[in-house]
PDB file of C-alpha atoms in Angstrom:
ATOM      1  CA  UNK A   1       0.000   0.000   0.000  1.00  0.00           C
ATOM      2  CA  UNK A   2       2.135   2.835   1.284  1.00  0.00           C
ATOM      3  CA  UNK A   3       5.751   3.581   0.451  1.00  0.00           C
ATOM      4  CA  UNK A   4       6.686   2.361   3.948  1.00  0.00           C
ATOM      5  CA  UNK A   5       5.016  -1.024   3.402  1.00  0.00           C
ATOM      6  CA  UNK A   6       6.827  -1.278   0.058  1.00  0.00           C
ATOM      7  CA  UNK A   7      10.135  -0.658   1.820  1.00  0.00           C
ATOM      8  CA  UNK A   8       9.194  -3.285   4.417  1.00  0.00           C
ATOM      9  CA  UNK A   9       8.520  -5.789   1.624  1.00  0.00           C
ATOM     10  CA  UNK A  10      11.859  -5.010  -0.056  1.00  0.00           C
ATOM     11  CA  UNK A  11      13.668  -5.315   3.290  1.00  0.00           C
ATOM     12  CA  UNK A  12      12.201  -8.732   4.043  1.00  0.00           C
ATOM     13  CA  UNK A  13      13.133  -9.974   0.556  1.00  0.00           C
ATOM     14  CA  UNK A  14      16.730  -8.791   1.049  1.00  0.00           C
ATOM     15  CA  UNK A  15      16.772 -10.393   4.500  1.00  0.00           C
ATOM     16  CA  UNK A  16      15.502 -13.715   3.128  1.00  0.00           C
ATOM     17  CA  UNK A  17      17.917 -13.699   0.184  1.00  0.00           C
ATOM     18  CA  UNK A  18      20.830 -13.260   2.600  1.00  0.00           C
ATOM     19  CA  UNK A  19      19.588 -16.276   4.593  1.00  0.00           C
ATOM     20  CA  UNK A  20      18.998 -18.570   1.598  1.00  0.00           C
ATOM     21  CA  UNK A  21      20.490 -21.993   2.252  1.00  0.00           C
ATOM     22  CA  UNK A  22      21.623 -21.183   5.795  1.00  0.00           C
ATOM     23  CA  UNK A  23      20.395 -23.103   8.791  1.00  0.00           C
ATOM     24  CA  UNK A  24      18.472 -25.758   6.870  1.00  0.00           C
ATOM     25  CA  UNK A  25      15.083 -24.196   7.573  1.00  0.00           C
ATOM     26  CA  UNK A  26      12.632 -23.656   4.768  1.00  0.00           C
ATOM     27  CA  UNK A  27      12.148 -19.945   4.199  1.00  0.00           C
ATOM     28  CA  UNK A  28       8.590 -18.726   3.856  1.00  0.00           C
ATOM     29  CA  UNK A  29       7.261 -15.248   3.230  1.00  0.00           C
ATOM     30  CA  UNK A  30       3.721 -14.455   4.313  1.00  0.00           C
ATOM     31  CA  UNK A  31       2.190 -11.082   3.513  1.00  0.00           C
ATOM     32  CA  UNK A  32      -0.739 -10.121   5.724  1.00  0.00           C
ATOM     33  CA  UNK A  33      -3.011  -7.203   4.873  1.00  0.00           C
ATOM     34  CA  UNK A  34      -6.049  -6.286   6.969  1.00  0.00           C
ATOM     35  CA  UNK A  35      -8.726  -3.793   6.026  1.00  0.00           C
ATOM     36  CA  UNK A  36     -12.244  -2.661   6.872  1.00  0.00           C
ATOM     37  CA  UNK A  37     -14.416  -3.173   3.748  1.00  0.00           C
ATOM     38  CA  UNK A  38     -16.758  -0.271   4.619  1.00  0.00           C
ATOM     39  CA  UNK A  39     -13.912   2.194   5.151  1.00  0.00           C
ATOM     40  CA  UNK A  40     -12.065   0.724   2.189  1.00  0.00           C
ATOM     41  CA  UNK A  41     -14.872   1.658  -0.213  1.00  0.00           C
ATOM     42  CA  UNK A  42     -14.390   5.346   0.709  1.00  0.00           C
ATOM     43  CA  UNK A  43     -10.708   5.326  -0.226  1.00  0.00           C
ATOM     44  CA  UNK A  44      -9.237   6.043  -3.654  1.00  0.00           C
ATOM     45  CA  UNK A  45      -8.746   2.903  -5.742  1.00  0.00           C
ATOM     46  CA  UNK A  46      -4.966   2.758  -5.273  1.00  0.00           C
ATOM     47  CA  UNK A  47      -5.446   2.530  -1.472  1.00  0.00           C
ATOM     48  CA  UNK A  48      -8.190  -0.114  -1.471  1.00  0.00           C
ATOM     49  CA  UNK A  49      -7.463  -3.467   0.133  1.00  0.00           C
ATOM     50  CA  UNK A  50      -8.000  -5.711  -2.879  1.00  0.00           C
ATOM     51  CA  UNK A  51      -5.754  -3.574  -5.092  1.00  0.00           C
ATOM     52  CA  UNK A  52      -3.036  -3.617  -2.406  1.00  0.00           C
ATOM     53  CA  UNK A  53      -3.339  -7.403  -2.100  1.00  0.00           C
ATOM     54  CA  UNK A  54      -3.025  -7.746  -5.896  1.00  0.00           C
ATOM     55  CA  UNK A  55       0.119  -5.589  -5.780  1.00  0.00           C
ATOM     56  CA  UNK A  56       1.589  -7.870  -3.097  1.00  0.00           C
ATOM     57  CA  UNK A  57       0.794 -10.934  -5.214  1.00  0.00           C
ATOM     58  CA  UNK A  58       2.648  -9.346  -8.142  1.00  0.00           C
ATOM     59  CA  UNK A  59       5.582  -8.347  -5.913  1.00  0.00           C
ATOM     60  CA  UNK A  60       5.778 -11.892  -4.550  1.00  0.00           C
ATOM     61  CA  UNK A  61       6.638 -13.162  -8.047  1.00  0.00           C
ATOM     62  CA  UNK A  62       9.612 -10.784  -8.139  1.00  0.00           C
ATOM     63  CA  UNK A  63      10.568 -11.847  -4.601  1.00  0.00           C
ATOM     64  CA  UNK A  64      10.549 -15.546  -5.532  1.00  0.00           C
ATOM     65  CA  UNK A  65      12.728 -14.904  -8.599  1.00  0.00           C
ATOM     66  CA  UNK A  66      15.207 -12.859  -6.582  1.00  0.00           C
ATOM     67  CA  UNK A  67      15.328 -15.424  -3.749  1.00  0.00           C
ATOM     68  CA  UNK A  68      15.570 -18.494  -5.971  1.00  0.00           C
ATOM     69  CA  UNK A  69      18.483 -16.911  -7.845  1.00  0.00           C
ATOM     70  CA  UNK A  70      20.366 -16.160  -4.600  1.00  0.00           C
ATOM     71  CA  UNK A  71      20.857 -19.725  -3.399  1.00  0.00           C
ATOM     72  CA  UNK A  72      19.860 -23.368  -3.346  1.00  0.00           C
ATOM     73  CA  UNK A  73      16.427 -23.159  -1.714  1.00  0.00           C
ATOM     74  CA  UNK A  74      13.026 -22.170  -3.092  1.00  0.00           C
ATOM     75  CA  UNK A  75      10.882 -19.527  -1.420  1.00  0.00           C
ATOM     76  CA  UNK A  76       7.269 -20.193  -0.474  1.00  0.00           C
ATOM     77  CA  UNK A  77       5.131 -17.039  -0.587  1.00  0.00           C
ATOM     78  CA  UNK A  78       1.604 -16.647   0.777  1.00  0.00           C
ATOM     79  CA  UNK A  79      -0.528 -13.497   0.594  1.00  0.00           C
ATOM     80  CA  UNK A  80      -3.350 -13.328   3.137  1.00  0.00           C
ATOM     81  CA  UNK A  81      -6.030 -10.743   3.673  1.00  0.00           C
ATOM     82  CA  UNK A  82      -8.200 -10.298   6.723  1.00  0.00           C
ATOM     83  CA  UNK A  83     -11.202  -8.078   7.164  1.00  0.00           C
ATOM     84  CA  UNK A  84     -12.417  -6.387  10.313  1.00  0.00           C
ATOM     85  CA  UNK A  85     -14.949  -3.747  11.270  1.00  0.00           C
ATOM     86  CA  UNK A  86     -13.510  -0.545  12.696  1.00  0.00           C
ATOM     87  CA  UNK A  87     -16.824   0.077  14.465  1.00  0.00           C
ATOM     88  CA  UNK A  88     -16.365  -3.014  16.654  1.00  0.00           C
ATOM     89  CA  UNK A  89     -15.519  -2.607  20.313  1.00  0.00           C
ATOM     90  CA  UNK A  90     -11.844  -2.734  21.345  1.00  0.00           C
ATOM     91  CA  UNK A  91     -10.639  -6.259  22.093  1.00  0.00           C
ATOM     92  CA  UNK A  92      -8.791  -7.348  25.236  1.00  0.00           C
ATOM     93  CA  UNK A  93      -5.306  -8.362  24.094  1.00  0.00           C
ATOM     94  CA  UNK A  94      -3.203  -8.475  27.267  1.00  0.00           C
ATOM     95  CA  UNK A  95      -3.692  -8.698  31.004  1.00  0.00           C
ATOM     96  CA  UNK A  96      -1.225  -8.670  33.873  1.00  0.00           C
ATOM     97  CA  UNK A  97      -1.845 -11.834  35.895  1.00  0.00           C
ATOM     98  CA  UNK A  98      -0.149 -10.657  39.078  1.00  0.00           C
ATOM     99  CA  UNK A  99      -1.853  -7.283  39.265  1.00  0.00           C
ATOM    100  CA  UNK A 100      -5.608  -7.568  38.892  1.00  0.00           C
ATOM    101  CA  UNK A 101      -7.266  -4.175  38.629  1.00  0.00           C
ATOM    102  CA  UNK A 102      -9.035  -2.141  35.994  1.00  0.00           C
ATOM    103  CA  UNK A 103      -5.705  -0.799  34.741  1.00  0.00           C
ATOM    104  CA  UNK A 104      -4.053  -4.193  34.235  1.00  0.00           C
ATOM    105  CA  UNK A 105      -6.006  -5.053  31.070  1.00  0.00           C
ATOM    106  CA  UNK A 106      -4.961  -3.716  27.675  1.00  0.00           C
ATOM    107  CA  UNK A 107      -7.506  -3.389  24.920  1.00  0.00           C
ATOM    108  CA  UNK A 108      -6.650  -2.852  21.278  1.00  0.00           C
ATOM    109  CA  UNK A 109      -8.584  -1.542  18.290  1.00  0.00           C
ATOM    110  CA  UNK A 110     -10.128  -4.179  15.988  1.00  0.00           C
ATOM    111  CA  UNK A 111      -7.358  -3.976  13.356  1.00  0.00           C
ATOM    112  CA  UNK A 112      -4.707  -4.892  15.936  1.00  0.00           C
ATOM    113  CA  UNK A 113      -6.795  -7.771  17.273  1.00  0.00           C
ATOM    114  CA  UNK A 114      -7.347  -9.005  13.698  1.00  0.00           C
ATOM    115  CA  UNK A 115      -3.606  -8.955  12.941  1.00  0.00           C
ATOM    116  CA  UNK A 116      -2.611 -10.561  16.247  1.00  0.00           C
ATOM    117  CA  UNK A 117      -5.190 -13.312  15.778  1.00  0.00           C
ATOM    118  CA  UNK A 118      -3.873 -14.131  12.293  1.00  0.00           C
ATOM    119  CA  UNK A 119      -0.265 -14.041  13.483  1.00  0.00           C
ATOM    120  CA  UNK A 120      -0.996 -16.332  16.422  1.00  0.00           C
ATOM    121  CA  UNK A 121      -3.321 -18.859  14.779  1.00  0.00           C
ATOM    122  CA  UNK A 122      -2.166 -18.975  11.151  1.00  0.00           C
ATOM    123  CA  UNK A 123       1.331 -17.642  10.553  1.00  0.00           C
ATOM    124  CA  UNK A 124       3.597 -18.161  13.608  1.00  0.00           C
ATOM    125  CA  UNK A 125       6.331 -15.824  12.299  1.00  0.00           C
ATOM    126  CA  UNK A 126       9.929 -15.712  13.524  1.00  0.00           C
ATOM    127  CA  UNK A 127      10.308 -12.167  12.201  1.00  0.00           C
ATOM    128  CA  UNK A 128       7.750  -9.483  11.465  1.00  0.00           C
ATOM    129  CA  UNK A 129       8.506  -6.612   9.072  1.00  0.00           C
ATOM    130  CA  UNK A 130       6.043  -3.726   9.434  1.00  0.00           C
ATOM    131  CA  UNK A 131       5.811  -0.552   7.387  1.00  0.00           C
ATOM    132  CA  UNK A 132       5.150   2.552   9.456  1.00  0.00           C
ATOM    133  CA  UNK A 133       3.450   5.723   8.258  1.00  0.00           C
ATOM    134  CA  UNK A 134       6.549   7.644   9.285  1.00  0.00           C
ATOM    135  CA  UNK A 135       6.964   9.853  12.300  1.00  0.00           C
ATOM    136  CA  UNK A 136       4.452   8.613  14.847  1.00  0.00           C
ATOM    137  CA  UNK A 137       2.152   6.848  12.415  1.00  0.00           C
ATOM    138  CA  UNK A 138      -1.600   7.122  12.209  1.00  0.00           C
ATOM    139  CA  UNK A 139      -3.180   6.745  15.647  1.00  0.00           C
ATOM    140  CA  UNK A 140      -5.536   3.761  15.833  1.00  0.00           C
ATOM    141  CA  UNK A 141      -6.342   3.655  19.536  1.00  0.00           C
ATOM    142  CA  UNK A 142      -5.513   5.009  22.952  1.00  0.00           C
ATOM    143  CA  UNK A 143      -2.103   3.311  23.008  1.00  0.00           C
ATOM    144  CA  UNK A 144      -0.792   4.513  19.639  1.00  0.00           C
ATOM    145  CA  UNK A 145      -0.135   3.044  16.215  1.00  0.00           C
ATOM    146  CA  UNK A 146      -0.566  -0.498  14.897  1.00  0.00           C
ATOM    147  CA  UNK A 147       3.239  -0.801  14.803  1.00  0.00           C
ATOM    148  CA  UNK A 148       3.521   0.102  18.487  1.00  0.00           C
ATOM    149  CA  UNK A 149       0.913  -2.487  19.439  1.00  0.00           C
ATOM    150  CA  UNK A 150       2.695  -5.185  17.433  1.00  0.00           C
ATOM    151  CA  UNK A 151       6.059  -4.392  19.028  1.00  0.00           C
ATOM    152  CA  UNK A 152       4.574  -4.900  22.485  1.00  0.00           C
ATOM    153  CA  UNK A 153       2.231  -7.819  21.828  1.00  0.00           C
ATOM    154  CA  UNK A 154       3.670  -9.966  19.034  1.00  0.00           C
ATOM    155  CA  UNK A 155       5.751 -12.988  20.000  1.00  0.00           C
ATOM    156  CA  UNK A 156       8.314 -12.426  17.236  1.00  0.00           C
ATOM    157  CA  UNK A 157      11.164 -10.086  16.432  1.00  0.00           C
ATOM    158  CA  UNK A 158       9.560  -6.970  14.925  1.00  0.00           C
ATOM    159  CA  UNK A 159      11.279  -4.696  12.409  1.00  0.00           C
ATOM    160  CA  UNK A 160       9.639  -1.291  11.802  1.00  0.00           C
ATOM    161  CA  UNK A 161      10.555   0.371   8.514  1.00  0.00           C
ATOM    162  CA  UNK A 162       9.864   4.009   7.836  1.00  0.00           C
TER     163      UNK A 162
END
């Protein structure tokens, strides 16, 4: 979608190409894009979810060619999309077990819950490359940007690219 997400995609491809054939693990690239269909319809075409997903599918062909030429292994690429409703209530995403009060529970906006759910149940990433809107990003909830939520709550190494 954005220039930052494009840089994140290029960074992960470079990262994977450098790792090709090392460690014996099979390298996989999963691209996850989440969007609200109602809000998406209001956006210009080039920012709509399906068009962004199509662009990632096209970029994945280039990524596979670049990776396969860099070493002995073949790259598996998957592009996933998830939908959510931005009008839904915030979702509880974390709670401190040892300190039970009203302030020990963290809630996140629906987009963050959607991404975390997909990461936890479907993808299980070792590394997460996230494009940021730049300085501060677009606020999505009381606690900040989607990137900031993912840094705190994702059980993987997170790279933020601006």
